[in-house]
Short mmCIF file of C-alpha atoms in Angstrom, two decimals:
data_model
loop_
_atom_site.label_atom_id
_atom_site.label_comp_id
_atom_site.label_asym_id
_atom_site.label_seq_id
_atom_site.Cartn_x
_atom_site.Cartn_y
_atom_site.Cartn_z
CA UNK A 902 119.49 51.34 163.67
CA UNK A 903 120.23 54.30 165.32
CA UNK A 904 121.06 56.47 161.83
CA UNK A 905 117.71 54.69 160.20
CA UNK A 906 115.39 56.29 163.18
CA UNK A 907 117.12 59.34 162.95
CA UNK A 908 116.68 59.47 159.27
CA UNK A 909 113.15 58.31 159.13
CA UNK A 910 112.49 61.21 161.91
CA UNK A 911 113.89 63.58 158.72
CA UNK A 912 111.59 62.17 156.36
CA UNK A 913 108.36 62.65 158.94
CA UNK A 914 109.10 66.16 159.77
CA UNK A 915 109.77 66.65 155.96
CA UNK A 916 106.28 65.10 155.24
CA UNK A 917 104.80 67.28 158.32
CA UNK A 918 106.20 70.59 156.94
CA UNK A 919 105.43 69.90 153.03
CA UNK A 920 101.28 68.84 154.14
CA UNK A 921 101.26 72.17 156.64
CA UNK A 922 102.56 74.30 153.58
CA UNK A 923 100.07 73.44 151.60
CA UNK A 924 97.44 72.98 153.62
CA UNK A 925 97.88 76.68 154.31
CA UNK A 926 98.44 77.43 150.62
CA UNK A 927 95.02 75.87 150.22
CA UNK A 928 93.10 77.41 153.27
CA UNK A 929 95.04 80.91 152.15
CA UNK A 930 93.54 80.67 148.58
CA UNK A 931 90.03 79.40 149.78
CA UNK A 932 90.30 82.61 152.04
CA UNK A 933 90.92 84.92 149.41
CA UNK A 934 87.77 83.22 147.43
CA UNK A 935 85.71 83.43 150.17
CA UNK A 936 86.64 86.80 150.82
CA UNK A 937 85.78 87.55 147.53
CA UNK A 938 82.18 86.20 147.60
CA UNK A 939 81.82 87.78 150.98
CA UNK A 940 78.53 89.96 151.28
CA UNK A 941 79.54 93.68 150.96
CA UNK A 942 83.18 92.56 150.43
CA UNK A 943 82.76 95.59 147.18
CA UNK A 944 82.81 98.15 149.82
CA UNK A 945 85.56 100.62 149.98
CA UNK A 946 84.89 101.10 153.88
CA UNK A 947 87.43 103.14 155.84
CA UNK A 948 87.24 105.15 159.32
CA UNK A 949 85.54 108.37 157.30
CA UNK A 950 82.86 108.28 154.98
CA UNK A 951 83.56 107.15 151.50
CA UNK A 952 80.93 107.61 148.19
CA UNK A 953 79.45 104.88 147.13
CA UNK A 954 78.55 104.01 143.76
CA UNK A 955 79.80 107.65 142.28
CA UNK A 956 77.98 107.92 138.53
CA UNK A 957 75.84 105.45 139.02
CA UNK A 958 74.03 105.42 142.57
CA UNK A 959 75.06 108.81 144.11
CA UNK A 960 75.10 111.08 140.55
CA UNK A 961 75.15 114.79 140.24
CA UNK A 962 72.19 116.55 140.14
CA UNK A 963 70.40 113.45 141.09
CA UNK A 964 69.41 112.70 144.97
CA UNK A 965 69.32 109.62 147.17
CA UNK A 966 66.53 109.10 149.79
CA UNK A 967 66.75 105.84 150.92
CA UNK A 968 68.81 102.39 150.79
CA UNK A 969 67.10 98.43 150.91
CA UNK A 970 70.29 96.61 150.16
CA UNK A 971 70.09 92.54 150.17
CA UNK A 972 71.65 91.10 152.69
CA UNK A 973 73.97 89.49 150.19
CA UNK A 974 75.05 93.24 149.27
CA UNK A 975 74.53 93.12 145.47
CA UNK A 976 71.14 94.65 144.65
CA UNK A 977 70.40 97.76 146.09
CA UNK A 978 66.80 99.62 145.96
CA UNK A 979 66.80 103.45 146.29
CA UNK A 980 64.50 106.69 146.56
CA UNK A 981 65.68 108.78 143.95
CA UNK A 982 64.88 111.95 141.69
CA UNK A 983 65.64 110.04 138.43
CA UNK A 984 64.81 106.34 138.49
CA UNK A 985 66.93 105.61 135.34
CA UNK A 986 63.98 106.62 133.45
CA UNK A 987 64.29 110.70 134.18
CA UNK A 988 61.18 109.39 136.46
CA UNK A 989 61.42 109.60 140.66
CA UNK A 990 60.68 106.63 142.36
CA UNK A 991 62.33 103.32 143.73
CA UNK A 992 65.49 102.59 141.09
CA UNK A 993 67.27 99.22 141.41
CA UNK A 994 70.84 98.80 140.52
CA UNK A 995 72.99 95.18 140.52
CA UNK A 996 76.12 94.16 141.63
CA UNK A 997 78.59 93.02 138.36
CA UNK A 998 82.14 91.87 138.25
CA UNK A 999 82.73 95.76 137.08
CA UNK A 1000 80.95 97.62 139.23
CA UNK A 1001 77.26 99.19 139.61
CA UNK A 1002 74.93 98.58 136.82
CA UNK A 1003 72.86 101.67 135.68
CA UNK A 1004 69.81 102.65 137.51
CA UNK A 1005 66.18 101.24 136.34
CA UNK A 1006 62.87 101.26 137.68
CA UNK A 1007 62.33 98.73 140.59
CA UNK A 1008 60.13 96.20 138.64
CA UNK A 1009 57.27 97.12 141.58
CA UNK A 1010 57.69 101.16 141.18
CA UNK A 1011 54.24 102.50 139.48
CA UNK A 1012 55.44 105.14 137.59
CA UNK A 1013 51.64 107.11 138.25
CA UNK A 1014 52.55 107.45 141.60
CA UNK A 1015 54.88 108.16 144.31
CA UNK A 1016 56.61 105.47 145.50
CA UNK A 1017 59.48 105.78 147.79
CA UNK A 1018 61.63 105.03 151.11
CA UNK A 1019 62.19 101.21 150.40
CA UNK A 1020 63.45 99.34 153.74
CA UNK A 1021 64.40 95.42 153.85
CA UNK A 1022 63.71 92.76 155.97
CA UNK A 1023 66.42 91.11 157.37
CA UNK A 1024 66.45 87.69 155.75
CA UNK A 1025 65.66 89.91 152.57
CA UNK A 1026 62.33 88.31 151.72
CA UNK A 1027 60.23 91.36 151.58
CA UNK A 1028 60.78 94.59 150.65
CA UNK A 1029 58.68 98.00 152.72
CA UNK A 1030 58.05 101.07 151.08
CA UNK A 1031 55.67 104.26 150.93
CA UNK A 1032 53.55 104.77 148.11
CA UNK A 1033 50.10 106.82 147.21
CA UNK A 1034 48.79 104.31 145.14
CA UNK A 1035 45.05 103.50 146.16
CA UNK A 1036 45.78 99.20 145.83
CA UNK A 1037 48.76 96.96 144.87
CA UNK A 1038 48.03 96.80 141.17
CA UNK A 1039 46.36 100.04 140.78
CA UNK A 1040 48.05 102.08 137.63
CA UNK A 1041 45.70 104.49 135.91
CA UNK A 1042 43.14 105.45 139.37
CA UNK A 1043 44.16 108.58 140.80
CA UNK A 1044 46.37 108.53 144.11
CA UNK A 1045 45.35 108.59 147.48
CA UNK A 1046 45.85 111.83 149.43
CA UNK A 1047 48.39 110.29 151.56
CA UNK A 1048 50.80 107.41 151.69
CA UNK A 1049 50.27 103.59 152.65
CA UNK A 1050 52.68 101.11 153.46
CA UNK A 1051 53.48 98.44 150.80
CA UNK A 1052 55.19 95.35 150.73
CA UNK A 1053 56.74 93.14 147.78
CA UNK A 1054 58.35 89.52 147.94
CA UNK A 1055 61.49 88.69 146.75
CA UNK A 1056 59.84 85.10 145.27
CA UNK A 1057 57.98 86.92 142.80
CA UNK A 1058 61.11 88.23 141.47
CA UNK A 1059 59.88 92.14 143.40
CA UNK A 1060 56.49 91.66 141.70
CA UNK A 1061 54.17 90.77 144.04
CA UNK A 1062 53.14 93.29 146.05
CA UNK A 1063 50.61 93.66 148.70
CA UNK A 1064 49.16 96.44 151.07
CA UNK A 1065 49.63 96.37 154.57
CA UNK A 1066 48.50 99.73 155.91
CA UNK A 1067 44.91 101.71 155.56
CA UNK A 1068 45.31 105.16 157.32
CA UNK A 1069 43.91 107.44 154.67
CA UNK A 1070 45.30 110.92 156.02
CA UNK A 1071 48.01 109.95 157.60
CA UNK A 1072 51.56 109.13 155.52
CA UNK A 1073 53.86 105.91 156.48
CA UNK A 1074 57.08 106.94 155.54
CA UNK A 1075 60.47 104.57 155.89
CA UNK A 1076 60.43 101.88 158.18
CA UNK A 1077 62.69 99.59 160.22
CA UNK A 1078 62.08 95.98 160.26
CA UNK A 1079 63.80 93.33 163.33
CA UNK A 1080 63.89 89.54 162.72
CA UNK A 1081 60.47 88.84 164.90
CA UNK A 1082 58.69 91.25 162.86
CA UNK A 1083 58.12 94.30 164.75
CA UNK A 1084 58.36 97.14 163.23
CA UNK A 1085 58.96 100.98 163.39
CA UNK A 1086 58.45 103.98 161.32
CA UNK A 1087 57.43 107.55 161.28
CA UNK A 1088 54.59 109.26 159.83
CA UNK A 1089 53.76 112.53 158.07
CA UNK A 1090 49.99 114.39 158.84
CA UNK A 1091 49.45 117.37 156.52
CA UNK A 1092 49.36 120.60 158.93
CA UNK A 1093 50.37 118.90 161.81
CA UNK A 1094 54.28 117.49 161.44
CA UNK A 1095 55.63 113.97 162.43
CA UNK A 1096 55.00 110.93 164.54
CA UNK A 1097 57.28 107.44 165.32
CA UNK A 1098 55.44 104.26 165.58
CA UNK A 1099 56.21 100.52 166.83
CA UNK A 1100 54.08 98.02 165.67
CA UNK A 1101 54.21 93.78 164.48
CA UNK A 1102 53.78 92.48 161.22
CA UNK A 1103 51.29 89.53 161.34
CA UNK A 1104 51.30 86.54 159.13
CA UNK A 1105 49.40 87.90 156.69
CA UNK A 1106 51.93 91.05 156.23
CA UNK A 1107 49.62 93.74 157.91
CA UNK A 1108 50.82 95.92 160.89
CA UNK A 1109 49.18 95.14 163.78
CA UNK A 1110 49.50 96.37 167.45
CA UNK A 1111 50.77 100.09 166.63
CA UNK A 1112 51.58 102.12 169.39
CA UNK A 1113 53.45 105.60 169.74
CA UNK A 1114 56.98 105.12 169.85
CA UNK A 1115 57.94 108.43 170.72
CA UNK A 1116 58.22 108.34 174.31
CA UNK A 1117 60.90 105.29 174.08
CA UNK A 1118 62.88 107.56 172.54
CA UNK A 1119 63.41 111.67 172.62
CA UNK A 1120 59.95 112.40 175.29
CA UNK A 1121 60.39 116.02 174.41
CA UNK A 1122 60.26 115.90 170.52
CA UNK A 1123 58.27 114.53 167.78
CA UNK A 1124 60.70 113.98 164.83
CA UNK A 1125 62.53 110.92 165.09
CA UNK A 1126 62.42 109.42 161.01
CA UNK A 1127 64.12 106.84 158.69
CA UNK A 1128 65.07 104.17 161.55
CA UNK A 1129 67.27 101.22 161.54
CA UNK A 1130 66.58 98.35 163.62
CA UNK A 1131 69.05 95.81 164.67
CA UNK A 1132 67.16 92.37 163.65
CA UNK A 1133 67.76 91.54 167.33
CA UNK A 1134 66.80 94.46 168.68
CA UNK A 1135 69.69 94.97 170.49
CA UNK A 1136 69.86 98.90 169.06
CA UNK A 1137 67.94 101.67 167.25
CA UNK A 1138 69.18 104.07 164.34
CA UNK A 1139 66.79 106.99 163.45
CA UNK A 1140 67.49 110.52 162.71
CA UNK A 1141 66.54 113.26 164.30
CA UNK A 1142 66.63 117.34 163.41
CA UNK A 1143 67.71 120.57 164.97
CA UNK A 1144 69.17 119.14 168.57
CA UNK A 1145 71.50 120.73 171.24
CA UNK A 1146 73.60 118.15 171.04
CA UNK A 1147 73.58 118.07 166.81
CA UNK A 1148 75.91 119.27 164.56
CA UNK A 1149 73.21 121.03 162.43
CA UNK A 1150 70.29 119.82 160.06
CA UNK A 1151 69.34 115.93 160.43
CA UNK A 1152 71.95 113.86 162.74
CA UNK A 1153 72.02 109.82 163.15
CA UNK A 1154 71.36 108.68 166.66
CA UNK A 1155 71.08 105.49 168.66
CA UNK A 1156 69.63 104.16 171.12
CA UNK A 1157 70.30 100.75 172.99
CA UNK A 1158 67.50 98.38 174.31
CA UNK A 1159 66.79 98.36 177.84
CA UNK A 1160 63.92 96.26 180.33
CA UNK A 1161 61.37 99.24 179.78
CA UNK A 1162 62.28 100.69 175.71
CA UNK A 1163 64.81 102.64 175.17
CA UNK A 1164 68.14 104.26 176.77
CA UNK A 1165 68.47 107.96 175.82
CA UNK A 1166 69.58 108.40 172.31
CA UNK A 1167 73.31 109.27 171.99
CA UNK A 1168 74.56 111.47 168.76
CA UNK A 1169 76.93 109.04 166.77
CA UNK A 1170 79.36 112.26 166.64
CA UNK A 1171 81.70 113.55 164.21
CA UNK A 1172 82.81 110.73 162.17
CA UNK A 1173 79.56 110.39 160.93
CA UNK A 1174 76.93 113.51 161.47
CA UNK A 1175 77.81 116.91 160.04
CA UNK A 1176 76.20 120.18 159.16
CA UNK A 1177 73.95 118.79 156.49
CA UNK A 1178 71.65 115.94 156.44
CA UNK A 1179 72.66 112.92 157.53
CA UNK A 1180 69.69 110.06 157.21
CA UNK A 1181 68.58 106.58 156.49
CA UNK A 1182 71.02 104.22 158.19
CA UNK A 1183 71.48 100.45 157.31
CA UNK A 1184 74.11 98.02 159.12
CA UNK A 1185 75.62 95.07 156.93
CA UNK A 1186 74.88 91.96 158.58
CA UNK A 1187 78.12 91.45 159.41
CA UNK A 1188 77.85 94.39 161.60
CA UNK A 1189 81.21 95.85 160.02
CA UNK A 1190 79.77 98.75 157.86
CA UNK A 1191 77.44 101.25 158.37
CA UNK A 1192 75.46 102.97 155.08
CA UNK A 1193 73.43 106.62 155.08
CA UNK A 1194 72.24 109.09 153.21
CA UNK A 1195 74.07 112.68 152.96
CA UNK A 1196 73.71 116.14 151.59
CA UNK A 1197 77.19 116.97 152.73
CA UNK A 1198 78.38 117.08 149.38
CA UNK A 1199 77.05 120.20 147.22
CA UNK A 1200 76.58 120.01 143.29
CA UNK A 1201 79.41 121.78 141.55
CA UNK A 1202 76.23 121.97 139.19
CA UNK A 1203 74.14 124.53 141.53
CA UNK A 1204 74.20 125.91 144.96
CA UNK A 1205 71.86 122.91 146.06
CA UNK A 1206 72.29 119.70 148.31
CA UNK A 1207 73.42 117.14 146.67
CA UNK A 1208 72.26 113.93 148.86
CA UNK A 1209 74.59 110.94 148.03
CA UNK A 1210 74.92 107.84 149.61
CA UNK A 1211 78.02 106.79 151.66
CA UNK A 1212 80.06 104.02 154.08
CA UNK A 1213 82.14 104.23 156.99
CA UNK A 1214 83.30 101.34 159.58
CA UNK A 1215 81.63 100.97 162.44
CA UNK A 1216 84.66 100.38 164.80
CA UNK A 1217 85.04 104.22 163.72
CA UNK A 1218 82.13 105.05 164.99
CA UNK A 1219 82.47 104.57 169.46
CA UNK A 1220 78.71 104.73 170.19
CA UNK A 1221 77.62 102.11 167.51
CA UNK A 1222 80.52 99.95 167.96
CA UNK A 1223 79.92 99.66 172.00
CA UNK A 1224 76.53 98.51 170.91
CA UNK A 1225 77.59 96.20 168.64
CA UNK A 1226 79.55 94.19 171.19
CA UNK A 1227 76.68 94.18 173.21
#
């Protein structure tokens, strides 16, 4: 009885150990798949800024503007000087088992007029950008003096695109989007410089409620552009040129939300911001990678900027990733 019990103890704890091995072969390989499919899992992220898409999105002699990625990570729209076409506008590249497709015109970009500084929304429905066309379908009228903001569904298959802004002289430039719909962006007047707005985006996909958003931000300046906003709101990305506290042309700042706006804007330092431009930020939604725009990199072609776009972690980055745990 005795050797029976001891032996039929054997055979559990045999059974036990074979079912745990391979329930962990299974949840190991369903990992790895998973892993595989996860959004942005293509990124090559590390605790300095890596290229991204070298020959195909960031190309010599060719500049990047602005980034709308999906939040799945495998289209990606971008302000650029050569569309695919030899054009500028908004190009659109895929995601493939091999890498980057080749650039081609965003099936919304009007090649009459200038189109530019895409932004997302973050459930990736619509897509925000700048352009000087005088109505959605126009194609042979001439262009308005300045730019309107413009949005485009992701139902249509990017077709569909409607206007949400009339401000005649003034130009909407790239704009940050949250989950509840408010929005913010900065402007361009002619003659007079910059301005940073906050508004909502109603139901019907027009900006409503603008205010200045300046002083939530830097009170003494004017030239906060290209923001990021966390779809809860919990933070702000934006640029900003020329500080004290900058490391020399455009930096990336942030700001963290407080009871009454704002806190004051800290530099994201040296990991990210250098003596050339550094622009247009976009967070994955994982919060794990941060994307911008740089002309850090000179053309071995010229003596010009070269503005590429490029990824870094966040935990490399202190002031984004104490926001982050917020």
């Amino acid at each position: 009885m005795m050797m029976q019990s001891s032996f039929s103890r054997h055979v559990r704890f045999a059974t036990f150990i074979a079912a745990f091995c391979c329930a962990l072969l299974f949840f190991g390989c369903r990992s790895a798949s998973e892993q595989e499919a996860r959004p942005f899992a293509w990124a090559q992220v590390t605790d300095s800024v890596t290229l991204v898409g070298d020959g195909t999105i960031s190309r010599e002699g060719e500049k990047v503007y602005g980034t709308a990625y999906t939040p799945e990570g495998d289209t990606l729209f971008f302000h650029t000087t050569n569309r695919g076409d030899g054009e500028s506008g908004i190009a659109m590249v895929t995601r493939t088992d091999t890498g980057w497709t080749s650039p081609r015109p965003a099936p919304f970009d009007l090649e009459r007029y200038d189109e530019g500084a895409p932004s997302i929304t973050p459930d990736g429905a619509y897509i925000v950008f700048g352009s000087d066309r005088p109505s959605a379908s126009a194609s042979t009228a001439p262009p308005l003096d300045a730019d309107e903001f413009y949005r485009v569904t992701r139902a249509s298959g990017w077709t569909d695109v409607t206007r949400m802004t009339t401000t005649k002289r003034i130009s909407e430039k790239r704009a940050g989007v949250a989950s509840d719909g408010t929005i913010y962006y900065w402007t361009y007047v002619r003659g007079e410089g910059m301005g940073f707005y906050r508004g909502r985006i109603d139901a019907e996909g027009s900006i409503r409620d603008t205010v200045n958003a300046d002083p939530m931000l830097f009170v003494d300046d004017g030239g906060e552009n290209n923001p990021y906003i966390d779809p809860e709101k919990r933070f702000i990305l934006f640029a900003m040129w020329g500080r004290d506290d900058g490391y020399g042309k455009e930096d990336l700042y942030i700001a963290t939300r407080q009871d009454t706006g704002w806190s004051t804007p800290v530099n994201l330092g040296p990991a990210v911001n250098t003596s050339a431009n550094d622009t247009h930020p976009y967070i994955t939604p994982d919060g794990s990678k941060l994307f911008l725009t740089s002309s850090r990199l000179e053309s071995p072609a010229d003596t010009s900027d070269n503005w590429n776009h490029y990824v870094i972690r966040t935990d490399a980055v202190p002031a984004l990733r104490a926001a982050l745990d917020c």
